[in-house]
Coordinates of C-alpha atoms and ligand atoms in Angstrom, one line a residue:
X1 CA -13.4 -33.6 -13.5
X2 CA -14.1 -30.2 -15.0
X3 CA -13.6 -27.2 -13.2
X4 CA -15.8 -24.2 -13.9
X5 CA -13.2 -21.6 -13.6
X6 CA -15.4 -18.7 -13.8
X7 CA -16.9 -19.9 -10.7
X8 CA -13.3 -21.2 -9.1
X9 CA -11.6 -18.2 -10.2
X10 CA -13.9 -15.3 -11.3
X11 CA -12.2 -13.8 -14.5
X12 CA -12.8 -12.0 -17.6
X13 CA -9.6 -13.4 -19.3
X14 CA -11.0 -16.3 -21.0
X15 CA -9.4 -18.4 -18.5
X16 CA -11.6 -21.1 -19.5
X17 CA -9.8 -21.2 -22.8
X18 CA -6.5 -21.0 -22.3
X19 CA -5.2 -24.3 -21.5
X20 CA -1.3 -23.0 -21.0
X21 CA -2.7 -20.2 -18.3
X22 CA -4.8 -23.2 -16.6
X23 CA -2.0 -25.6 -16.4
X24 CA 0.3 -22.7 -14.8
X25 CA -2.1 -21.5 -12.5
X26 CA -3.5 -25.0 -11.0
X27 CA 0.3 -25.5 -10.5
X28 CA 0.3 -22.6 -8.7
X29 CA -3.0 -21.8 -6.6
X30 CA -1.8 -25.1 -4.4
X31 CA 1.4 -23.0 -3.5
X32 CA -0.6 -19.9 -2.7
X33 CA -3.2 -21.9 -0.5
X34 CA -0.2 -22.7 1.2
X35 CA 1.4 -19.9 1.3
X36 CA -2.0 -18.4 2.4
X37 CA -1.9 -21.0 5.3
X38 CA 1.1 -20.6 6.6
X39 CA 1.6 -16.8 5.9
X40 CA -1.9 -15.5 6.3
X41 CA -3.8 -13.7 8.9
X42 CA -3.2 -16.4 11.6
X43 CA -5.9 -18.0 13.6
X44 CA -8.6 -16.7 11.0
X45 CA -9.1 -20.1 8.8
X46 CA -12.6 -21.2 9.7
X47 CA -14.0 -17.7 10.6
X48 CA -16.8 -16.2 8.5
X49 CA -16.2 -12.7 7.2
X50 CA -18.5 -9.5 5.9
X51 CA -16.2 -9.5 2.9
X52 CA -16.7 -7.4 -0.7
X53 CA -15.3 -10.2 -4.0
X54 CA -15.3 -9.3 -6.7
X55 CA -16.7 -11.3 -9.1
X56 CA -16.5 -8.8 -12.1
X57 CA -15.4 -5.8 -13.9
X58 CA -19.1 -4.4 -14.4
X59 CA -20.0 -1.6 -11.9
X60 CA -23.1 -3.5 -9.9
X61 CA -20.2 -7.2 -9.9
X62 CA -16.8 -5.7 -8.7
X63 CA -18.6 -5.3 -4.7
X64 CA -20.5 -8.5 -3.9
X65 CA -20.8 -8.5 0.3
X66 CA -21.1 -12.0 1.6
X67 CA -19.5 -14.3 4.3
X68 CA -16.9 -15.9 3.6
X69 CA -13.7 -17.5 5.1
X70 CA -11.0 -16.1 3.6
X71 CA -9.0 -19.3 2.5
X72 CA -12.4 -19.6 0.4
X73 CA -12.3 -16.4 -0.6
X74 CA -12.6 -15.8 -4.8
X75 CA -9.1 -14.2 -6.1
X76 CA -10.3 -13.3 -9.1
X77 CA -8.4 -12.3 -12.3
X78 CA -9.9 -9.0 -13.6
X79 CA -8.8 -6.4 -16.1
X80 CA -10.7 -3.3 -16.7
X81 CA -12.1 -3.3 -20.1
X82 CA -9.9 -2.5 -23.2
X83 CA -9.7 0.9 -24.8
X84 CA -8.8 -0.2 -28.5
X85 CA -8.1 3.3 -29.6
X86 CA -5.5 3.3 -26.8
X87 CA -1.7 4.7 -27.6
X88 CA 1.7 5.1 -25.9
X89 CA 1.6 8.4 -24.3
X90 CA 5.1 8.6 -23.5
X91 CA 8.4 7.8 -24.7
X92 CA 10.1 7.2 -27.4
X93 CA 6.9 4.8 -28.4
X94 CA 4.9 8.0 -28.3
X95 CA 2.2 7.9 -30.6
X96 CA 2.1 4.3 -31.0
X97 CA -0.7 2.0 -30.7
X98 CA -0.4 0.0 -27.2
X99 CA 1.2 -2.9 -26.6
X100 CA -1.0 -6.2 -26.1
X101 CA 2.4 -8.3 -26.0
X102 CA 5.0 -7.9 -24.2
X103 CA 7.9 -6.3 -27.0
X104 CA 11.2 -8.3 -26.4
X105 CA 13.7 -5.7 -25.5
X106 CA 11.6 -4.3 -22.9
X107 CA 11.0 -7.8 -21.2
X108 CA 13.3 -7.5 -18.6
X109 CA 12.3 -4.3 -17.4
X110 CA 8.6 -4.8 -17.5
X111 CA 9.2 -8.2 -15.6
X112 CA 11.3 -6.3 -12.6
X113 CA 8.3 -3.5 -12.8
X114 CA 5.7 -6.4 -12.7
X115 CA 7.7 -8.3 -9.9
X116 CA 8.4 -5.3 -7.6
X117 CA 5.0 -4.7 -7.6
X118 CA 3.7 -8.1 -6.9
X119 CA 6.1 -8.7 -4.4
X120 CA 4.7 -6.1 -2.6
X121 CA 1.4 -7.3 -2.2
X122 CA 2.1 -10.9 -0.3
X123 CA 4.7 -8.9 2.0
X124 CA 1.7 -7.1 3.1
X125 CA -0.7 -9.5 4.5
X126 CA 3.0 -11.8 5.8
X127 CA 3.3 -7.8 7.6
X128 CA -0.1 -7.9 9.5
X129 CA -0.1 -11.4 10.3
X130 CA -1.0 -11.4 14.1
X131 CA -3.0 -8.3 14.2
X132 CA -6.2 -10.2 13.6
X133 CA -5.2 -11.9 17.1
X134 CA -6.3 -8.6 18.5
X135 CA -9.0 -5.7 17.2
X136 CA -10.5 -2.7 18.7
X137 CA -13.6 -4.2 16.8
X138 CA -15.5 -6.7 14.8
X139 CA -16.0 -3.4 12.2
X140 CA -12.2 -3.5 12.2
X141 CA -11.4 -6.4 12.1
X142 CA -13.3 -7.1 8.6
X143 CA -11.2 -4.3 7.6
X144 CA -8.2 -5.7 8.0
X145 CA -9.5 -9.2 6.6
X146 CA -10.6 -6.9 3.3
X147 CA -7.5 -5.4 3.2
X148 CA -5.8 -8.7 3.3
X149 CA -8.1 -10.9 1.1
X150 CA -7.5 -7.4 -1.8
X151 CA -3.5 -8.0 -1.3
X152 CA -4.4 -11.5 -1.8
X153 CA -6.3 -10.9 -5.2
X154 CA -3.0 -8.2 -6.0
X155 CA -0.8 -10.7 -6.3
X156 CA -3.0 -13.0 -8.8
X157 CA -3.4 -9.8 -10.8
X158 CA 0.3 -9.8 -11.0
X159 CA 0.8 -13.5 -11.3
X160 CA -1.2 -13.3 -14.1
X161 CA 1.1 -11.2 -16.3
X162 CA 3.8 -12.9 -15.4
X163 CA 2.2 -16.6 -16.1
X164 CA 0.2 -15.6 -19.1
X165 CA 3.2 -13.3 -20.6
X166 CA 6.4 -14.2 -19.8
X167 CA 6.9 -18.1 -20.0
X168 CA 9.2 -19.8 -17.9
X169 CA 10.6 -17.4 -16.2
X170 CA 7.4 -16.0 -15.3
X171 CA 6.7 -19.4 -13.7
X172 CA 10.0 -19.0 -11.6
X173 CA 9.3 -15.0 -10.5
X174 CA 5.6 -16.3 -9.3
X175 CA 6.8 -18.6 -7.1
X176 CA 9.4 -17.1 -6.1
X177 CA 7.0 -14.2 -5.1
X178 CA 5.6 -17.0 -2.5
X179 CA 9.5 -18.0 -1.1
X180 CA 10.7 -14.2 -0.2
X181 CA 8.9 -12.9 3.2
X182 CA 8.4 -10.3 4.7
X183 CA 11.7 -9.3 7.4
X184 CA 13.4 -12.3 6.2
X185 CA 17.2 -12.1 6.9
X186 CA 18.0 -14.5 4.4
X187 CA 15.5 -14.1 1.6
X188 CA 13.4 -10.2 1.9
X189 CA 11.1 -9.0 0.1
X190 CA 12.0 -6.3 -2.0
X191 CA 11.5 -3.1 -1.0
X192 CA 12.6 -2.0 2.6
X193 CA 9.5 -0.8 3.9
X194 CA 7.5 -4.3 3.2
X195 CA 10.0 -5.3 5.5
X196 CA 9.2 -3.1 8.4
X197 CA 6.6 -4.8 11.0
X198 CA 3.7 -3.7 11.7
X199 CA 2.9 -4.8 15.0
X200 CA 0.2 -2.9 16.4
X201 CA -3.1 -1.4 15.3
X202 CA -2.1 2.4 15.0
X203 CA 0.9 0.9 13.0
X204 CA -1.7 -0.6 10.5
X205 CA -4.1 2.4 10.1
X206 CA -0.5 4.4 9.3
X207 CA 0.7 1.8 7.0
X208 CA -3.4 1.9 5.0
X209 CA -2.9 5.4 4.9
X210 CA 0.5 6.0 4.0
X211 CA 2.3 2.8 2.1
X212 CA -1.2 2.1 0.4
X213 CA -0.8 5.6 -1.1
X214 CA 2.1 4.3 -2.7
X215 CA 0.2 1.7 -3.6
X216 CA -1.8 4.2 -5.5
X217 CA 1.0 6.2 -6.8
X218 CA 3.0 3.5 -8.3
X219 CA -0.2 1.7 -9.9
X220 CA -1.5 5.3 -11.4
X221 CA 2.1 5.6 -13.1
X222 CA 1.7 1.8 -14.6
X223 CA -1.8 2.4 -16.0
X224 CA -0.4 5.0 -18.1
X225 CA 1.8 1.6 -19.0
X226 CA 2.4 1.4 -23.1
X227 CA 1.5 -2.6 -22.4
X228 CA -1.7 -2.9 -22.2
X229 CA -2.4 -5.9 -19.9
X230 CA -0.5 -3.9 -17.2
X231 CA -2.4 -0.7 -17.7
X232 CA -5.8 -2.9 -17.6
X233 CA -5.0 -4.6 -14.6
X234 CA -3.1 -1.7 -12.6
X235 CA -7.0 0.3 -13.3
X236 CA -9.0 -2.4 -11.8
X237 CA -7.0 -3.0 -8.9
X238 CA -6.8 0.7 -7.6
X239 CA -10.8 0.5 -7.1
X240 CA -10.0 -1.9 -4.0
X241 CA -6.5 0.3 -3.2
X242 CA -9.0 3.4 -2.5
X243 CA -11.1 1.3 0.1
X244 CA -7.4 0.6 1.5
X245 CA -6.3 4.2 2.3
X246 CA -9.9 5.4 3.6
X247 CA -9.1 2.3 6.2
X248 CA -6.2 3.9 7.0
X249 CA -7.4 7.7 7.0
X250 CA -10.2 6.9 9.4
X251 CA -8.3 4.1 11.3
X252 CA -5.8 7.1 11.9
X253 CA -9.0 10.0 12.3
X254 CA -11.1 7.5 14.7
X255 CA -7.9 7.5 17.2
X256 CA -7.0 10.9 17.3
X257 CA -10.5 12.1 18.0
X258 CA -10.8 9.6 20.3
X259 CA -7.6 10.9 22.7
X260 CA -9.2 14.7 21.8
X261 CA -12.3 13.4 23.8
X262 CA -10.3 12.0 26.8
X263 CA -8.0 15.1 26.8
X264 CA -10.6 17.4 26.9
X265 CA -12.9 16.3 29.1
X266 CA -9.8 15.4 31.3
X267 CA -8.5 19.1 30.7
X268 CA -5.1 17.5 30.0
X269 CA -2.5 17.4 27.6
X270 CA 0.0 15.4 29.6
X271 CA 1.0 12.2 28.1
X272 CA 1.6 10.1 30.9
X273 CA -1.8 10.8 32.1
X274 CA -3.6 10.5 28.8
X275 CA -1.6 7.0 28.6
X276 CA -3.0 5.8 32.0
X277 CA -6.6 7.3 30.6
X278 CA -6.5 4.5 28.1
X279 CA -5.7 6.7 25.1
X280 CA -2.4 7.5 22.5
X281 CA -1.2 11.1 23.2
X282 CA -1.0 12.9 20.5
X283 CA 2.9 13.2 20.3
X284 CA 3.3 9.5 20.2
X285 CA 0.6 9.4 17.3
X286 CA 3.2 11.9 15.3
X287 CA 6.3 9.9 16.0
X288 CA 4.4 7.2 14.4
X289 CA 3.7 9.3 11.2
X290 CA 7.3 10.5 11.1
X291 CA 8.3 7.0 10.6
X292 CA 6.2 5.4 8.4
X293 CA 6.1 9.1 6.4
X294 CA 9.6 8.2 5.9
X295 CA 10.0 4.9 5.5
X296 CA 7.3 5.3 2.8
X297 CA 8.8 8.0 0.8
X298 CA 12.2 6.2 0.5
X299 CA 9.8 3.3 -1.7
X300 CA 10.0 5.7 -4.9
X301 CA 13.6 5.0 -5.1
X302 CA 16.4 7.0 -5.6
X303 CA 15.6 11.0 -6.8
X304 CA 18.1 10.8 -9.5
X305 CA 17.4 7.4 -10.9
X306 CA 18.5 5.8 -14.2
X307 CA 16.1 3.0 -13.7
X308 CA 13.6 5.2 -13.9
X309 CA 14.5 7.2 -17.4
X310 CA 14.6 3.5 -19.1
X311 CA 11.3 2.5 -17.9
X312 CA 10.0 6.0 -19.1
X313 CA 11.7 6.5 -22.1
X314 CA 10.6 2.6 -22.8
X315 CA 6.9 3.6 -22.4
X316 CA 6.8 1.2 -19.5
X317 CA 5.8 3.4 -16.6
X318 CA 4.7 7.5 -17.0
X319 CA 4.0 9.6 -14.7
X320 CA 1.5 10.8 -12.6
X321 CA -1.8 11.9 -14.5
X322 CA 0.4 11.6 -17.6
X323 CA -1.9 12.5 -20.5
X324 CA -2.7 16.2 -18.2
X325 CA 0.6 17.3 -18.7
X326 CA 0.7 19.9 -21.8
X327 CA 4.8 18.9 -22.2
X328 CA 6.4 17.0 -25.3
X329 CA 6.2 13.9 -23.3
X330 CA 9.6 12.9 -23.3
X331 CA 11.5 15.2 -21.1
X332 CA 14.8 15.1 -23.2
X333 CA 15.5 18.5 -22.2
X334 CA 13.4 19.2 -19.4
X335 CA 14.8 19.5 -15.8
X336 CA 13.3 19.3 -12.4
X337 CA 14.2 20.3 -9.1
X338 CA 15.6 17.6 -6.4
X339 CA 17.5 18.1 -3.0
X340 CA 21.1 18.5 -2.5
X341 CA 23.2 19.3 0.9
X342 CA 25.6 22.0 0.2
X343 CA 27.8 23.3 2.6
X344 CA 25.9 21.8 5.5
X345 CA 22.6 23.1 4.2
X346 CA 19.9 21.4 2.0
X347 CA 19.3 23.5 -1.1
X348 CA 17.5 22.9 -4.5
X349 CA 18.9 21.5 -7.3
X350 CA 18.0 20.6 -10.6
X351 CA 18.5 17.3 -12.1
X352 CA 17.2 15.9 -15.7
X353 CA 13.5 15.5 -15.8
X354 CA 13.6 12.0 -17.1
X355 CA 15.9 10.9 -14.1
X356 CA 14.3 12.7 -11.6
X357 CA 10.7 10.7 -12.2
X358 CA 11.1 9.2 -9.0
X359 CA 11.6 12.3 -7.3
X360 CA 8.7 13.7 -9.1
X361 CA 6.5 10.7 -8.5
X362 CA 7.2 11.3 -4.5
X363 CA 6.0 14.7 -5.0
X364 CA 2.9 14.3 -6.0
X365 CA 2.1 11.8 -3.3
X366 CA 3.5 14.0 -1.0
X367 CA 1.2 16.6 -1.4
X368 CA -1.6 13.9 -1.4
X369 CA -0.6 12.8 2.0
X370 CA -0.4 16.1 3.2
X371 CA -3.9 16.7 2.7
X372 CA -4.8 13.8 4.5
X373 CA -2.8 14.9 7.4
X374 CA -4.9 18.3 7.2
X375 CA -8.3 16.6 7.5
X376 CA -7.0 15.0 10.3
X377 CA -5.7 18.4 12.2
X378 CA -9.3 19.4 11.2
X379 CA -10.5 16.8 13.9
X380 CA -8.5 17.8 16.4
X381 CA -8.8 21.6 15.7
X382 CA -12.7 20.8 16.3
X383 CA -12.5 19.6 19.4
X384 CA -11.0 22.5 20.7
X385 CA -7.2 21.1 21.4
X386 CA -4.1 23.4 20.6
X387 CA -2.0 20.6 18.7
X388 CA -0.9 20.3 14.9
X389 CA 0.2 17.0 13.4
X390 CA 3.1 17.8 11.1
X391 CA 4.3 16.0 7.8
X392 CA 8.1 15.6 8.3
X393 CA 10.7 17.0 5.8
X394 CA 11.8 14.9 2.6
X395 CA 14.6 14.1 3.8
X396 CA 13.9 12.9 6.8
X397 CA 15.1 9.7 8.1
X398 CA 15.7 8.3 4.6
X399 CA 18.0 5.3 3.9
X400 CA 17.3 5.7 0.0
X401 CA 19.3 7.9 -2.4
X402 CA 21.4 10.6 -1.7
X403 CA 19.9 12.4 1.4
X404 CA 20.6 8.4 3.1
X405 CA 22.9 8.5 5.7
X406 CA 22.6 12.3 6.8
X407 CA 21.0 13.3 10.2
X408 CA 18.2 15.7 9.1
X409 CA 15.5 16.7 11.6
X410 CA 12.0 16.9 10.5
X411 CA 11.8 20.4 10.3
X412 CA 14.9 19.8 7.3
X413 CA 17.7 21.2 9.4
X414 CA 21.2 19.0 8.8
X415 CA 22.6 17.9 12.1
X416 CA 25.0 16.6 13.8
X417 CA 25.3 12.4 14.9
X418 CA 24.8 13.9 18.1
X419 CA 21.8 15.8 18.1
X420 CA 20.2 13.0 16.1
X421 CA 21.6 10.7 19.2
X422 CA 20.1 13.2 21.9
X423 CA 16.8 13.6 19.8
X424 CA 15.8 10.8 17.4
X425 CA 13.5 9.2 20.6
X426 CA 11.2 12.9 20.4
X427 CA 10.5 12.2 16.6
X428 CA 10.2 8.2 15.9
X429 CA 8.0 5.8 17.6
X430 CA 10.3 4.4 20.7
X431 CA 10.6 0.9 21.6
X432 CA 8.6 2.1 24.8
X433 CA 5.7 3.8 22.5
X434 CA 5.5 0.6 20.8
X435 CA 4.9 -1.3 24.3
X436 CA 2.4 1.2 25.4
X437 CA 0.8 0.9 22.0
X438 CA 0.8 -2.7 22.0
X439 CA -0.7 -2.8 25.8
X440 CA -3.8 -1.3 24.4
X441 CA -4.2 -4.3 22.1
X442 CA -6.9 -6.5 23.6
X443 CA -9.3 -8.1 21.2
X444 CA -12.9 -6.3 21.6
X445 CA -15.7 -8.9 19.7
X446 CA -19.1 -8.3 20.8
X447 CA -20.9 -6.7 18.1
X448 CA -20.9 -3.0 18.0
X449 CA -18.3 -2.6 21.5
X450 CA -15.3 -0.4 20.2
X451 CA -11.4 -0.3 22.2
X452 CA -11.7 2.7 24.7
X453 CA -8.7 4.0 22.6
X454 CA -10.6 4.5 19.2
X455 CA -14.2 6.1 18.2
X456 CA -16.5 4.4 16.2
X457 CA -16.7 5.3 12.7
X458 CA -19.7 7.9 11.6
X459 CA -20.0 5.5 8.4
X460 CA -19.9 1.2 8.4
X461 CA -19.3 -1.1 5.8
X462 CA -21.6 -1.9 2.6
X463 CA -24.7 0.9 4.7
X464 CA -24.8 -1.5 7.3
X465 CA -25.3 -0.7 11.1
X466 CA -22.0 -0.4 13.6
X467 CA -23.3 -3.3 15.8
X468 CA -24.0 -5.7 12.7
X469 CA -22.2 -9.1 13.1
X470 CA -18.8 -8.3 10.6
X471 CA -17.2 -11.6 11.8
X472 CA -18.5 -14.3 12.9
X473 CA -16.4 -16.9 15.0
X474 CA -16.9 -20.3 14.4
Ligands
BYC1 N1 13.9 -0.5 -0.7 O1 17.3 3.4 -9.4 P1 16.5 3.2 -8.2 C1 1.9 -1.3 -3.1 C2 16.6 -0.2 -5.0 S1 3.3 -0.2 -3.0 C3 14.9 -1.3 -1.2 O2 15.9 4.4 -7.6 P2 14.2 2.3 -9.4 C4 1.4 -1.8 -1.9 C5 16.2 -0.4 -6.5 O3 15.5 -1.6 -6.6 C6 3.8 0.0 -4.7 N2 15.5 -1.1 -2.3 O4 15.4 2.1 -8.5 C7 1.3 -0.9 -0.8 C8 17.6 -0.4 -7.2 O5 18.1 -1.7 -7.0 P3 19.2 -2.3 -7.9 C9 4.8 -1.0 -5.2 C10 15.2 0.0 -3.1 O6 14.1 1.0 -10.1 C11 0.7 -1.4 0.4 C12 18.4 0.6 -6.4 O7 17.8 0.6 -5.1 N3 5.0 -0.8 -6.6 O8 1.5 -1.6 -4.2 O9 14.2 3.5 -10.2 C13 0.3 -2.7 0.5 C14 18.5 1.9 -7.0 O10 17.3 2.6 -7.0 C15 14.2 0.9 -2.7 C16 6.2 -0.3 -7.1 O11 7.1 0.0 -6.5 C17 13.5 0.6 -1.4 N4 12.6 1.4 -0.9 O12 12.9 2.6 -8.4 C18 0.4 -3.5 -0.6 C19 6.2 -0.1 -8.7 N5 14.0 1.8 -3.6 O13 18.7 -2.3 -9.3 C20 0.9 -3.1 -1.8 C21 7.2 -0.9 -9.3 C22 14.9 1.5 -4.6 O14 20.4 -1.5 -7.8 N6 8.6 -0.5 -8.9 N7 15.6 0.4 -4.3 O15 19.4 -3.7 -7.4 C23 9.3 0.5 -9.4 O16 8.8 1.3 -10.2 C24 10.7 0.7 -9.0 O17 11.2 -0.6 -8.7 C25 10.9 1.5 -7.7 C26 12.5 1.7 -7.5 C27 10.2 2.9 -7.9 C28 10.4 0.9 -6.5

């Protein structure tokens, strides 16, 4: 039988002609079905979704809307096209032309880079499981199915480099990336916060807005990769990562207006009340930002990080906005400032540029979340209510690096085991917020009907109306 692989797997890497790739990918797409299967938004199989594919790297191909159900859905391999003027930017490779093979003594490192990342994106969807089970909406609902489906195509982007570039091994990381799972004891994924659940619907609109940011952070710092292929792939896939984040942004907005409505028409800010009104209080909204805030910053890794020097120096993974810095590009000399706890009291320090990347990196998408946060104090500041959401301090609840293991409020006061005893409950979600959360959780599915907890959104899916039909059962 021949298998027309641009229309089984949409691609523009001449998958046709590559016999190895097709041999270690039709080994492999069983195991991901599989995976899919068992792993994948449960109960979803047979429903048909509003969902965007993309079917190629052109601007009118990379958002075709259709039904689909998801196990059909196209997970296509797509790099945006090659710049062949294109040079190392960074690093001791500065100047070179880019890489379009993988250079042998930086193959270990670009394999961890390529399989921290990849790993990532299955933990996701293993993450948000059951939330389909319930939805304040058929509009949401698609979300989460885009969202899910996008992870999906995330890890064949990744996949992909490892199957096409790095042999055998390769082979072993892919499918290994389809053994670890998500809050495994026994085999984890990677990175601590793709092991956190995410067991409600606030929870998801947090996690979209802040852990696909890092998402976006980490994937802008590889396109300014010195090999190629990861560069290439890294730009196409932060087209879908932006849809991600504006799911979370006005997942998080929709709610907060929402309880502004209830609170002031009820001319009440108590939360019991608001809770029996149907609606999250605004305090138990910010203890869920201080905790995935936090549990989101600690994925940059440690502030002073050697890890992080190699892979720069290497020309394996620059910096934010890279080519917009008017430095020498390889930091030998340069410093930058990072946290310290001195005498009981968190003060700035200074560590070598090149190891404090990481640190550097969270910067930047601090500020970005931060301005998120503002947009959504905007809402609430329009409705007339006297309440500010607040990003916690940096070091905050962090179990990475050196600030892990002290008891720092949010507002970056260093206290004692037993203040943090007496007060952690007033600034992280509660087992009891969680169960009040989850109560709200029913599964709204007539076209157009929103959860009483949520507003609609002021702008639907591809210009189509709020009550069109974004899932359909079967
Ligand atoms: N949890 O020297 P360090 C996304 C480990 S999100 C557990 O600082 P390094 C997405 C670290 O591995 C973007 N362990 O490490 C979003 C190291 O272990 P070893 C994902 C952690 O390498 C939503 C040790 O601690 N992409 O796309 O400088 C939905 C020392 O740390 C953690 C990437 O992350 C942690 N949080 O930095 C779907 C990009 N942090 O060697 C998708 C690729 C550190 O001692 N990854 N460790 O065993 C990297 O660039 C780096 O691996 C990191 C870590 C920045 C993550």
């Amino acid at each position: 039988m021949t298998i027309t692989y641009a229309d089984k797997i949409p691609n523009n890497v001449d998958l046709g002609g590559d016999k190895v790739l097709q041999r270690a990918l039709e080994h492999w797409q069983p195991e991901f079905l599989k995976w899919w299967m068992d792993m994948g938004p449960e109960g979803s199989h047979s429903t048909d979704v509003y969902l965007r594919t993309a079917v190629s790297v052109h601007p009118s191909g990379w958002a075709h809307f259709d039904y689909v159900k998801m196990p059909e859905y196209r997970w296509g391999i797509f790099l945006s096209p090659a710049d062949g003027e294109r040079k190392v930017n960074f690093g001791d490779h500065k100047g070179e032309p880019v890489w379009k093979d993988v250079p042998g003594e930086h193959r270990a490192n670009l394999r961890r880079i390529i399989v921290t990342q990849g790993d990532t994106e299955p933990a996701s969807v293993e993450q948000q499981r059951h939330l389909g089970l319930t939805c304040p909406s058929l509009y949401d609902l698609r979300n989460l199915f885009q969202v899910n489906v996008e992870e999906g195509r995330h890890l064949w982007a990744m996949v992909y480099l490892l199957h096409r570039y790095f042999g055998r091994d390769g082979r072993e990381e892919a499918e290994a990336l389809l053994q670890r799972r998500s809050g495994d004891r026994n085999n984890p994924r990677i990175l601590g916060a793709f092991n956190e659940k995410t067991p409600d619907w606030l929870a998801f609109f947090m996690f979209t807005y802040f852990t696909d940011r890092d998402g976006k952070f980490q994937l802008l710092a590889l396109t300014e990769s010195g090999f190629d292929p990861l560069a290439r792939t890294t730009r196409f896939m932060l087209m879908e990562e932006a849809h991600h984040m504006y799911v979370g942004e006005s997942g998080v907005g929709r709610v907060i207006h929402r309880t502004c409505l209830v609170m002031a028409e009820h001319k009440t800010d108590d939360p019991a009340r608001l809770r029996a009104l149907g609606v999250i209080d605004l305090p138990t909204i910010q203890r869920y930002l201080n905790f995935h805030f936090s549990v989101t910053i600690d994925l940059f890794g440690a502030d002073v990080s050697s890890n992080a020097a190699t892979f720069y120096s290497s020309g394996l993974k620059g910096r934010y906005e890279e080519t917009k810095f008017e430095d020498d590009h390889l930091l030998r000399e340069a410093v930058y400032p990072i946290l310290k706890v001195i005498d009981g009291r968190i003060v700035t320090g200074e560590a070598p540029a090149l190891n404090a990347l990481n640190e550097k990196l969270r910067d930047d998408y601090i500020k970005d979340s931060v301005a998120g946060v503002g947009r959504w104090n905007r809402i609430i500041q329009r409705t007339g209510i006297p309440f500010e959401l607040t990003v916690p301090h940096k070091a905050f609840n962090r179990k990475i690096g050196p600030l892990a293991g002290l008891k720092i409020a949010p507002d970056g006061r260093v206290i004692s085991e037993a203040e943090w005893a007496a007060k952690h409950r007033e600034w992280l979600a509660t087992d009891e917020d969680r169960v009040f959360v989850a109560s709200l959780m029913g599964r709204v599915s007539s076209t157009g009907a929103y959860a009483n907890w949520i507003s609609p959104p002021t702008l639907a899916i591809n210009k189509q109306p709020g009550n069109f039909e974004f899932v359909r059962f079967n």
